Amino acid sequence: MVTKRRATHQTNQSSQSKLNFRPNTETPGWETKGKKPLPEPSSVKQVLLMMVLHVCRKTLFIDTSVKVAIYGASLFVISLLADVLPFPKTYLSRSDNILNQYFVKIGWFWTLFVTVPFLVMTSHTYCCGKRDKIMHHLARLLIATFTWFFWIKLFSYIESVCGHCNVKKYQTKETCLKGGYFWYGFDLSGHAFILIYSCLILIEEARAINGWEGIRDLIRNEEHARNIGDDSVSNNPLRGLSLEEFYILKESYDKFTPYIRFFFIAMTFLSILWDIMLLSTILYYHKMVEKFVSGAIAILMWFITYRYWYAIPRTLPNLPGEGVFKYKDVKQTKEVPQKRRNTTSVSGAKGQLPTFMGMPLYGLKTQEPKEQKDEDLDNETDIQAPMNK
């Protein structure tokens, strides 16, 4: 009976050994110690969102010099043609159309409505919650608001002083219009000014989103380095942050990023709307000189502030994206495990993560050739064999 039981026990062991034909291919803990953590896989929703953001970037971030040249040429050439050869009337030629009544006439409100939340959330993140630095960034919009208010009032004053009524007994613009008559003056186009100035402001303030998606990698790698006490990594821009600053950055980034993306998309659509309404203004309203002068003033104000004043080092206010650490134009190298450095990824490049529209697709893992997998299994079997003996 004892012999029979021993035979049965040996048979069960041999059966179990045959069932466990697949060797353990898990990487030992000591082999992964100190390596950077892998990013989370990208879902279909995230990929579609990245596609939308990519299209918005391509639409909004046209070379500003080219866009300014297009504005200047349109204000001169198309406006001159519209003065000589009036274009056919359309719905946009009516001053009571919906876009003109509810958007253009309160255009600066809509510009601030999408820009202020975007600026506050982005600056709160890359300034790590420091209120003085956030206020420095908000100062740009205060200056822009003062610029808009000053020039609009000046345009109205010039029209009142340099004009006359078609009935001589009325000497002021207010009394002339109240009497039901017409006031003829040098009517600088406030619409052309506000539409061009708003578009340029939207482009400049939206630049804070450049490199925004890469902050996630910076946070993940820095958090891992701090958890394991690795002081050898010095190329991460977040290395100089204190523990409190790093915690505020991580919390703000996770909290605000969905809203920042939404407002960036809204800024893109608003910029498109302003360009459409600018074309309507060029075709149907004001004279060429009135539109060209007001547009030139808008471009000049943008150039003085964003291209000269804010670009001076150590001068307030700063340009968008300048905070307590650098994240724009920071290129992170994706480390590949030693075992897979000679493998080919889905994108065809060796040792690299596949990308789509410039964004890494973390959900797609690198593929190993069949020969490499077999070689790895053989090596692990050779290592386990002496241990089993």
Short mmCIF file of C-alpha atoms in Angstrom, two decimals:
data_model
loop_
_atom_site.label_atom_id
_atom_site.label_comp_id
_atom_site.label_asym_id
_atom_site.label_seq_id
_atom_site.Cartn_x
_atom_site.Cartn_y
_atom_site.Cartn_z
CA MET A 1 0.00 0.00 0.00
CA VAL A 2 2.83 2.35 0.88
CA THR A 3 4.54 1.61 -2.44
CA LYS A 4 1.29 2.25 -4.27
CA ARG A 5 0.80 5.60 -2.54
CA ARG A 6 4.37 6.65 -3.31
CA ALA A 7 3.87 5.74 -6.96
CA THR A 8 0.64 7.71 -7.07
CA HIS A 9 2.36 10.69 -5.42
CA GLN A 10 5.22 10.56 -7.91
CA THR A 11 2.72 10.32 -10.78
CA ASN A 12 0.90 13.43 -9.54
CA GLN A 13 4.20 15.33 -9.30
CA SER A 14 5.17 14.32 -12.81
CA SER A 15 1.71 15.38 -14.10
CA GLN A 16 2.02 18.76 -12.41
CA SER A 17 5.50 19.24 -13.83
CA LYS A 18 4.15 18.49 -17.29
CA LEU A 19 1.30 20.98 -16.81
CA ASN A 20 3.73 23.70 -15.73
CA PHE A 21 5.44 23.59 -19.09
CA ARG A 22 5.59 27.37 -19.39
CA PRO A 23 8.57 28.79 -17.43
CA ASN A 24 8.22 31.84 -15.23
CA THR A 25 9.04 34.82 -17.45
CA GLU A 26 8.38 37.55 -14.88
CA THR A 27 11.24 39.97 -14.41
CA PRO A 28 12.82 39.65 -10.95
CA GLY A 29 12.29 42.57 -8.61
CA TRP A 30 16.00 43.36 -8.36
CA GLU A 31 16.14 43.76 -12.15
CA THR A 32 13.49 46.52 -12.28
CA LYS A 33 14.66 48.41 -9.19
CA GLY A 34 15.45 52.05 -10.00
CA LYS A 35 13.92 52.04 -13.47
CA LYS A 36 11.44 54.71 -14.49
CA PRO A 37 7.76 53.72 -14.22
CA LEU A 38 5.83 53.05 -17.38
CA PRO A 39 3.09 55.52 -18.38
CA GLU A 40 -0.53 54.50 -18.35
CA PRO A 41 -1.97 53.04 -21.58
CA SER A 42 -3.76 55.52 -23.85
CA SER A 43 -7.46 54.91 -24.32
CA VAL A 44 -9.38 55.52 -27.53
CA LYS A 45 -10.95 58.60 -25.93
CA GLN A 46 -7.53 60.05 -25.15
CA VAL A 47 -6.27 59.40 -28.67
CA LEU A 48 -9.30 61.18 -30.17
CA LEU A 49 -8.80 64.09 -27.78
CA MET A 50 -5.15 64.34 -28.80
CA MET A 51 -6.27 64.44 -32.44
CA VAL A 52 -8.64 67.34 -31.72
CA LEU A 53 -5.94 69.23 -29.80
CA HIS A 54 -3.48 68.62 -32.63
CA VAL A 55 -5.90 70.12 -35.17
CA CYS A 56 -6.51 73.10 -32.87
CA ARG A 57 -2.77 73.70 -32.54
CA LYS A 58 -2.32 73.61 -36.31
CA THR A 59 -5.26 76.01 -36.73
CA LEU A 60 -4.43 78.53 -34.01
CA PHE A 61 -0.64 78.52 -34.07
CA ILE A 62 -0.11 79.74 -37.58
CA ASP A 63 3.10 81.73 -37.91
CA THR A 64 2.16 85.08 -36.39
CA SER A 65 4.28 87.03 -38.85
CA VAL A 66 2.38 85.39 -41.72
CA LYS A 67 -0.97 86.09 -40.09
CA VAL A 68 -0.09 89.74 -39.49
CA ALA A 69 0.95 90.06 -43.14
CA ILE A 70 -2.38 88.53 -44.20
CA TYR A 71 -4.26 91.00 -41.98
CA GLY A 72 -2.40 93.97 -43.43
CA ALA A 73 -2.82 92.85 -47.04
CA SER A 74 -6.53 92.13 -46.56
CA LEU A 75 -7.20 95.48 -44.90
CA PHE A 76 -5.57 97.27 -47.79
CA VAL A 77 -6.34 95.25 -50.92
CA ILE A 78 -9.75 93.73 -50.18
CA SER A 79 -11.00 96.92 -48.50
CA LEU A 80 -9.90 98.95 -51.53
CA LEU A 81 -11.74 96.56 -53.85
CA ALA A 82 -14.81 96.76 -51.63
CA ASP A 83 -14.77 100.58 -51.91
CA VAL A 84 -14.52 100.48 -55.70
CA LEU A 85 -16.55 97.33 -56.46
CA PRO A 86 -19.17 96.75 -53.75
CA PHE A 87 -19.65 93.05 -52.99
CA PRO A 88 -23.11 91.42 -53.08
CA LYS A 89 -25.06 91.79 -49.86
CA THR A 90 -25.33 88.75 -47.58
CA TYR A 91 -26.64 88.00 -44.10
CA LEU A 92 -23.31 89.10 -42.59
CA SER A 93 -23.65 92.50 -44.29
CA ARG A 94 -26.60 93.29 -42.01
CA SER A 95 -25.60 95.06 -38.82
CA ASP A 96 -28.35 93.23 -36.91
CA ASN A 97 -27.07 89.72 -37.65
CA ILE A 98 -26.68 87.45 -34.63
CA LEU A 99 -22.89 87.21 -34.73
CA ASN A 100 -22.52 90.99 -34.81
CA GLN A 101 -25.14 91.67 -32.12
CA TYR A 102 -24.13 89.02 -29.57
CA PHE A 103 -20.43 88.47 -30.27
CA VAL A 104 -18.63 91.32 -32.05
CA LYS A 105 -20.28 94.19 -30.17
CA ILE A 106 -19.16 92.60 -26.89
CA GLY A 107 -16.11 90.95 -28.45
CA TRP A 108 -13.65 91.84 -25.69
CA PHE A 109 -15.95 90.19 -23.13
CA TRP A 110 -15.83 86.89 -25.05
CA THR A 111 -12.07 87.15 -25.43
CA LEU A 112 -11.64 87.56 -21.67
CA PHE A 113 -14.29 84.91 -20.99
CA VAL A 114 -12.15 82.15 -22.53
CA THR A 115 -8.69 83.60 -21.88
CA VAL A 116 -8.88 84.46 -18.16
CA PRO A 117 -9.77 80.93 -16.92
CA PHE A 118 -7.17 79.42 -19.24
CA LEU A 119 -4.48 81.82 -17.99
CA VAL A 120 -5.37 81.37 -14.32
CA MET A 121 -5.33 77.55 -14.43
CA THR A 122 -2.17 77.24 -16.51
CA SER A 123 -0.23 79.84 -14.50
CA HIS A 124 -1.40 78.32 -11.21
CA THR A 125 0.06 75.01 -12.39
CA TYR A 126 3.46 76.03 -13.76
CA CYS A 127 3.90 78.66 -11.02
CA CYS A 128 3.10 76.02 -8.35
CA GLY A 129 0.35 78.13 -6.82
CA LYS A 130 2.50 81.22 -6.15
CA ARG A 131 0.02 84.09 -6.17
CA ASP A 132 2.50 86.85 -6.95
CA LYS A 133 3.64 85.07 -10.12
CA ILE A 134 0.03 84.34 -11.13
CA MET A 135 -0.79 88.03 -10.77
CA HIS A 136 2.18 88.90 -12.97
CA HIS A 137 0.66 86.79 -15.73
CA LEU A 138 -2.80 88.27 -15.19
CA ALA A 139 -1.25 91.72 -15.63
CA ARG A 140 -0.94 91.01 -19.36
CA LEU A 141 -4.71 90.88 -19.73
CA LEU A 142 -5.11 94.01 -17.59
CA ILE A 143 -2.74 95.84 -19.90
CA ALA A 144 -4.59 94.50 -22.95
CA THR A 145 -7.94 95.61 -21.49
CA PHE A 146 -6.61 99.11 -20.83
CA THR A 147 -5.21 99.22 -24.39
CA TRP A 148 -8.57 98.21 -25.87
CA PHE A 149 -10.51 100.74 -23.77
CA PHE A 150 -8.10 103.60 -24.50
CA TRP A 151 -8.11 103.19 -28.28
CA ILE A 152 -11.85 102.62 -28.60
CA LYS A 153 -12.53 105.82 -26.67
CA LEU A 154 -9.94 107.67 -28.73
CA PHE A 155 -11.54 106.47 -31.98
CA SER A 156 -14.90 107.80 -30.82
CA TYR A 157 -13.36 111.14 -29.80
CA ILE A 158 -11.63 111.56 -33.17
CA GLU A 159 -14.89 110.91 -34.99
CA SER A 160 -16.71 113.51 -32.89
CA VAL A 161 -14.05 116.21 -33.28
CA CYS A 162 -13.23 115.65 -36.95
CA GLY A 163 -16.80 115.25 -38.19
CA HIS A 164 -19.88 117.30 -39.06
CA CYS A 165 -23.62 116.80 -39.34
CA ASN A 166 -25.45 116.94 -42.66
CA VAL A 167 -27.61 119.66 -41.06
CA LYS A 168 -25.52 122.66 -40.04
CA LYS A 169 -27.51 123.63 -36.98
CA TYR A 170 -26.34 120.51 -35.14
CA GLN A 171 -22.76 120.92 -33.91
CA THR A 172 -22.23 117.72 -31.94
CA LYS A 173 -22.53 114.09 -32.88
CA GLU A 174 -25.01 113.33 -30.10
CA THR A 175 -27.49 116.05 -31.06
CA CYS A 176 -27.14 115.21 -34.75
CA LEU A 177 -27.95 111.55 -34.24
CA LYS A 178 -30.81 112.34 -31.85
CA GLY A 179 -32.32 114.62 -34.48
CA GLY A 180 -32.38 111.72 -36.93
CA TYR A 181 -29.60 113.03 -39.17
CA PHE A 182 -26.20 111.68 -40.23
CA TRP A 183 -22.79 112.46 -38.79
CA TYR A 184 -19.88 112.41 -41.25
CA GLY A 185 -16.46 111.99 -39.68
CA PHE A 186 -13.25 109.97 -39.73
CA ASP A 187 -14.81 106.81 -38.28
CA LEU A 188 -11.89 104.53 -37.37
CA SER A 189 -13.12 100.94 -37.31
CA GLY A 190 -13.40 99.75 -33.75
CA HIS A 191 -14.47 96.32 -35.05
CA ALA A 192 -11.31 95.91 -37.11
CA PHE A 193 -9.21 96.91 -34.11
CA ILE A 194 -10.90 94.62 -31.59
CA LEU A 195 -11.08 91.61 -33.91
CA ILE A 196 -7.40 91.73 -34.93
CA TYR A 197 -6.20 92.56 -31.42
CA SER A 198 -8.32 89.77 -29.88
CA CYS A 199 -7.01 87.18 -32.36
CA LEU A 200 -3.40 88.08 -31.62
CA ILE A 201 -4.04 88.02 -27.86
CA LEU A 202 -5.66 84.57 -28.14
CA ILE A 203 -2.69 83.20 -30.07
CA GLU A 204 -0.12 84.54 -27.62
CA GLU A 205 -1.94 83.46 -24.45
CA ALA A 206 -2.68 80.00 -25.83
CA ARG A 207 1.06 79.31 -26.26
CA ALA A 208 1.13 78.17 -22.63
CA ILE A 209 -0.26 74.83 -23.82
CA ASN A 210 2.87 74.07 -25.86
CA GLY A 211 4.62 71.21 -24.08
CA TRP A 212 1.75 70.84 -21.61
CA GLU A 213 1.23 67.11 -22.19
CA GLY A 214 4.90 66.49 -21.38
CA ILE A 215 4.45 67.74 -17.81
CA ARG A 216 2.84 64.40 -16.96
CA ASP A 217 6.06 62.58 -17.84
CA LEU A 218 8.12 65.07 -15.85
CA ILE A 219 5.91 64.57 -12.77
CA ARG A 220 5.91 60.77 -13.04
CA ASN A 221 9.69 60.49 -13.44
CA GLU A 222 10.43 63.01 -10.69
CA GLU A 223 8.00 61.36 -8.29
CA HIS A 224 9.63 57.99 -8.92
CA ALA A 225 13.11 59.44 -8.43
CA ARG A 226 12.08 61.02 -5.12
CA ASN A 227 10.39 57.85 -3.88
CA ILE A 228 13.49 55.72 -4.40
CA GLY A 229 15.83 58.49 -3.24
CA ASP A 230 17.65 58.71 -6.56
CA ASP A 231 19.67 61.94 -6.58
CA SER A 232 21.60 61.05 -9.70
CA VAL A 233 18.90 62.31 -12.07
CA SER A 234 19.56 65.99 -12.61
CA ASN A 235 18.09 66.72 -16.07
CA ASN A 236 14.47 66.86 -14.87
CA PRO A 237 13.28 70.51 -14.67
CA LEU A 238 11.28 69.60 -11.55
CA ARG A 239 14.37 68.62 -9.57
CA GLY A 240 14.69 72.12 -8.07
CA LEU A 241 11.12 72.21 -6.70
CA SER A 242 10.49 71.87 -3.00
CA LEU A 243 8.23 69.09 -1.71
CA GLU A 244 5.33 71.53 -1.27
CA GLU A 245 5.79 73.01 -4.76
CA PHE A 246 5.95 69.56 -6.29
CA TYR A 247 2.76 68.47 -4.51
CA ILE A 248 0.89 71.62 -5.67
CA LEU A 249 2.12 71.06 -9.23
CA LYS A 250 0.97 67.43 -9.29
CA GLU A 251 -2.43 68.23 -7.78
CA SER A 252 -3.03 71.27 -10.04
CA TYR A 253 -2.01 69.43 -13.20
CA ASP A 254 -4.37 66.52 -12.56
CA LYS A 255 -7.20 68.86 -11.55
CA PHE A 256 -6.98 71.56 -14.23
CA THR A 257 -5.74 69.78 -17.36
CA PRO A 258 -9.22 68.68 -18.62
CA TYR A 259 -10.51 72.26 -18.25
CA ILE A 260 -7.38 73.74 -19.83
CA ARG A 261 -7.90 71.55 -22.89
CA PHE A 262 -11.54 72.65 -23.11
CA PHE A 263 -10.73 76.36 -22.95
CA PHE A 264 -7.93 75.92 -25.48
CA ILE A 265 -10.42 74.41 -27.94
CA ALA A 266 -12.83 77.28 -27.17
CA MET A 267 -10.06 79.82 -27.84
CA THR A 268 -9.42 78.19 -31.21
CA PHE A 269 -13.08 78.36 -32.26
CA LEU A 270 -13.35 81.97 -31.05
CA SER A 271 -10.29 82.91 -33.09
CA ILE A 272 -11.90 81.38 -36.19
CA LEU A 273 -15.10 83.34 -35.51
CA TRP A 274 -13.15 86.60 -35.15
CA ASP A 275 -11.43 85.99 -38.50
CA ILE A 276 -14.79 85.40 -40.18
CA MET A 277 -16.26 88.58 -38.70
CA LEU A 278 -13.12 90.52 -39.66
CA LEU A 279 -13.64 89.46 -43.28
CA SER A 280 -17.25 90.63 -43.01
CA THR A 281 -16.05 94.00 -41.67
CA ILE A 282 -13.53 94.34 -44.49
CA LEU A 283 -16.17 93.61 -47.14
CA TYR A 284 -19.13 95.61 -45.90
CA TYR A 285 -18.20 98.28 -43.32
CA HIS A 286 -16.10 101.46 -43.16
CA LYS A 287 -13.68 102.83 -45.70
CA MET A 288 -10.30 101.36 -46.53
CA VAL A 289 -8.31 104.04 -44.68
CA GLU A 290 -10.43 103.72 -41.54
CA LYS A 291 -9.98 99.95 -41.40
CA PHE A 292 -6.30 99.94 -42.33
CA VAL A 293 -5.32 102.54 -39.70
CA SER A 294 -7.26 100.83 -36.89
CA GLY A 295 -5.85 97.41 -37.87
CA ALA A 296 -2.31 98.81 -37.97
CA ILE A 297 -2.76 100.21 -34.45
CA ALA A 298 -3.93 96.80 -33.19
CA ILE A 299 -0.89 95.08 -34.70
CA LEU A 300 1.42 97.75 -33.30
CA MET A 301 0.03 97.33 -29.77
CA TRP A 302 0.49 93.56 -29.97
CA PHE A 303 4.07 93.93 -31.20
CA ILE A 304 5.08 96.44 -28.51
CA THR A 305 3.77 94.24 -25.68
CA TYR A 306 4.29 90.58 -26.63
CA ARG A 307 7.25 90.86 -28.97
CA TYR A 308 9.20 93.60 -27.19
CA TRP A 309 8.07 94.50 -23.66
CA TYR A 310 7.25 91.01 -22.29
CA ALA A 311 10.25 89.45 -24.03
CA ILE A 312 12.77 91.56 -22.10
CA PRO A 313 14.49 89.32 -19.50
CA ARG A 314 13.70 90.00 -15.82
CA THR A 315 10.94 92.42 -16.79
CA LEU A 316 7.33 92.10 -15.65
CA PRO A 317 4.98 90.83 -16.81
CA ASN A 318 6.44 87.61 -18.20
CA LEU A 319 5.52 85.77 -21.35
CA PRO A 320 2.96 82.93 -21.13
CA GLY A 321 4.47 79.69 -19.85
CA GLU A 322 7.26 81.23 -17.77
CA GLY A 323 7.04 79.96 -14.20
CA VAL A 324 9.12 78.24 -11.52
CA PHE A 325 10.23 75.47 -13.90
CA LYS A 326 10.66 75.03 -17.63
CA TYR A 327 8.34 72.68 -19.50
CA LYS A 328 8.11 74.19 -22.99
CA ASP A 329 10.47 72.67 -25.58
CA VAL A 330 11.70 70.09 -23.03
CA LYS A 331 12.43 66.79 -24.76
CA GLN A 332 12.22 63.69 -22.59
CA THR A 333 14.16 60.64 -23.72
CA LYS A 334 12.17 57.44 -23.40
CA GLU A 335 14.35 54.82 -21.78
CA VAL A 336 13.97 51.28 -23.11
CA PRO A 337 14.91 48.24 -21.00
CA GLN A 338 18.27 46.65 -21.83
CA LYS A 339 16.61 43.48 -23.04
CA ARG A 340 14.54 45.32 -25.64
CA ARG A 341 17.00 47.82 -27.01
CA ASN A 342 17.59 45.75 -30.12
CA THR A 343 13.90 45.20 -30.82
CA THR A 344 11.69 46.97 -33.33
CA SER A 345 8.67 48.99 -32.17
CA VAL A 346 5.31 49.25 -33.86
CA SER A 347 6.37 52.49 -35.51
CA GLY A 348 9.37 50.78 -37.06
CA ALA A 349 12.06 52.70 -35.13
CA LYS A 350 14.32 50.78 -32.79
CA GLY A 351 14.02 51.38 -29.06
CA GLN A 352 11.31 54.03 -29.34
CA LEU A 353 7.68 54.30 -28.40
CA PRO A 354 5.27 54.67 -31.34
CA THR A 355 3.93 58.17 -31.83
CA PHE A 356 0.83 59.70 -33.45
CA MET A 357 0.76 63.39 -34.45
CA GLY A 358 3.83 63.95 -32.32
CA MET A 359 2.27 62.36 -29.21
CA PRO A 360 3.64 59.03 -27.82
CA LEU A 361 1.10 56.19 -27.82
CA TYR A 362 1.83 54.58 -24.48
CA GLY A 363 -0.85 51.93 -24.97
CA LEU A 364 1.12 50.25 -27.75
CA LYS A 365 3.99 48.17 -26.45
CA THR A 366 7.11 47.35 -28.35
CA GLN A 367 7.05 44.05 -30.20
CA GLU A 368 9.81 41.51 -29.77
CA PRO A 369 10.88 39.23 -32.61
CA LYS A 370 10.13 35.56 -32.09
CA GLU A 371 13.84 34.66 -32.01
CA GLN A 372 14.46 37.17 -29.20
CA LYS A 373 11.59 35.75 -27.13
CA ASP A 374 12.91 32.18 -27.58
CA GLU A 375 16.39 33.30 -26.56
CA ASP A 376 15.03 34.96 -23.43
CA LEU A 377 13.10 31.82 -22.49
CA ASP A 378 16.18 29.64 -22.97
CA ASN A 379 18.29 31.93 -20.79
CA GLU A 380 15.71 31.89 -18.00
CA THR A 381 15.45 28.09 -18.23
CA ASP A 382 19.23 27.78 -17.91
CA ILE A 383 19.16 30.00 -14.83
CA GLN A 384 16.31 28.07 -13.19
CA ALA A 385 17.82 24.64 -13.91
CA PRO A 386 20.69 24.80 -11.35
CA MET A 387 18.31 26.23 -8.77
CA ASN A 388 15.93 23.28 -9.19
CA LYS A 389 18.78 20.81 -8.80
#
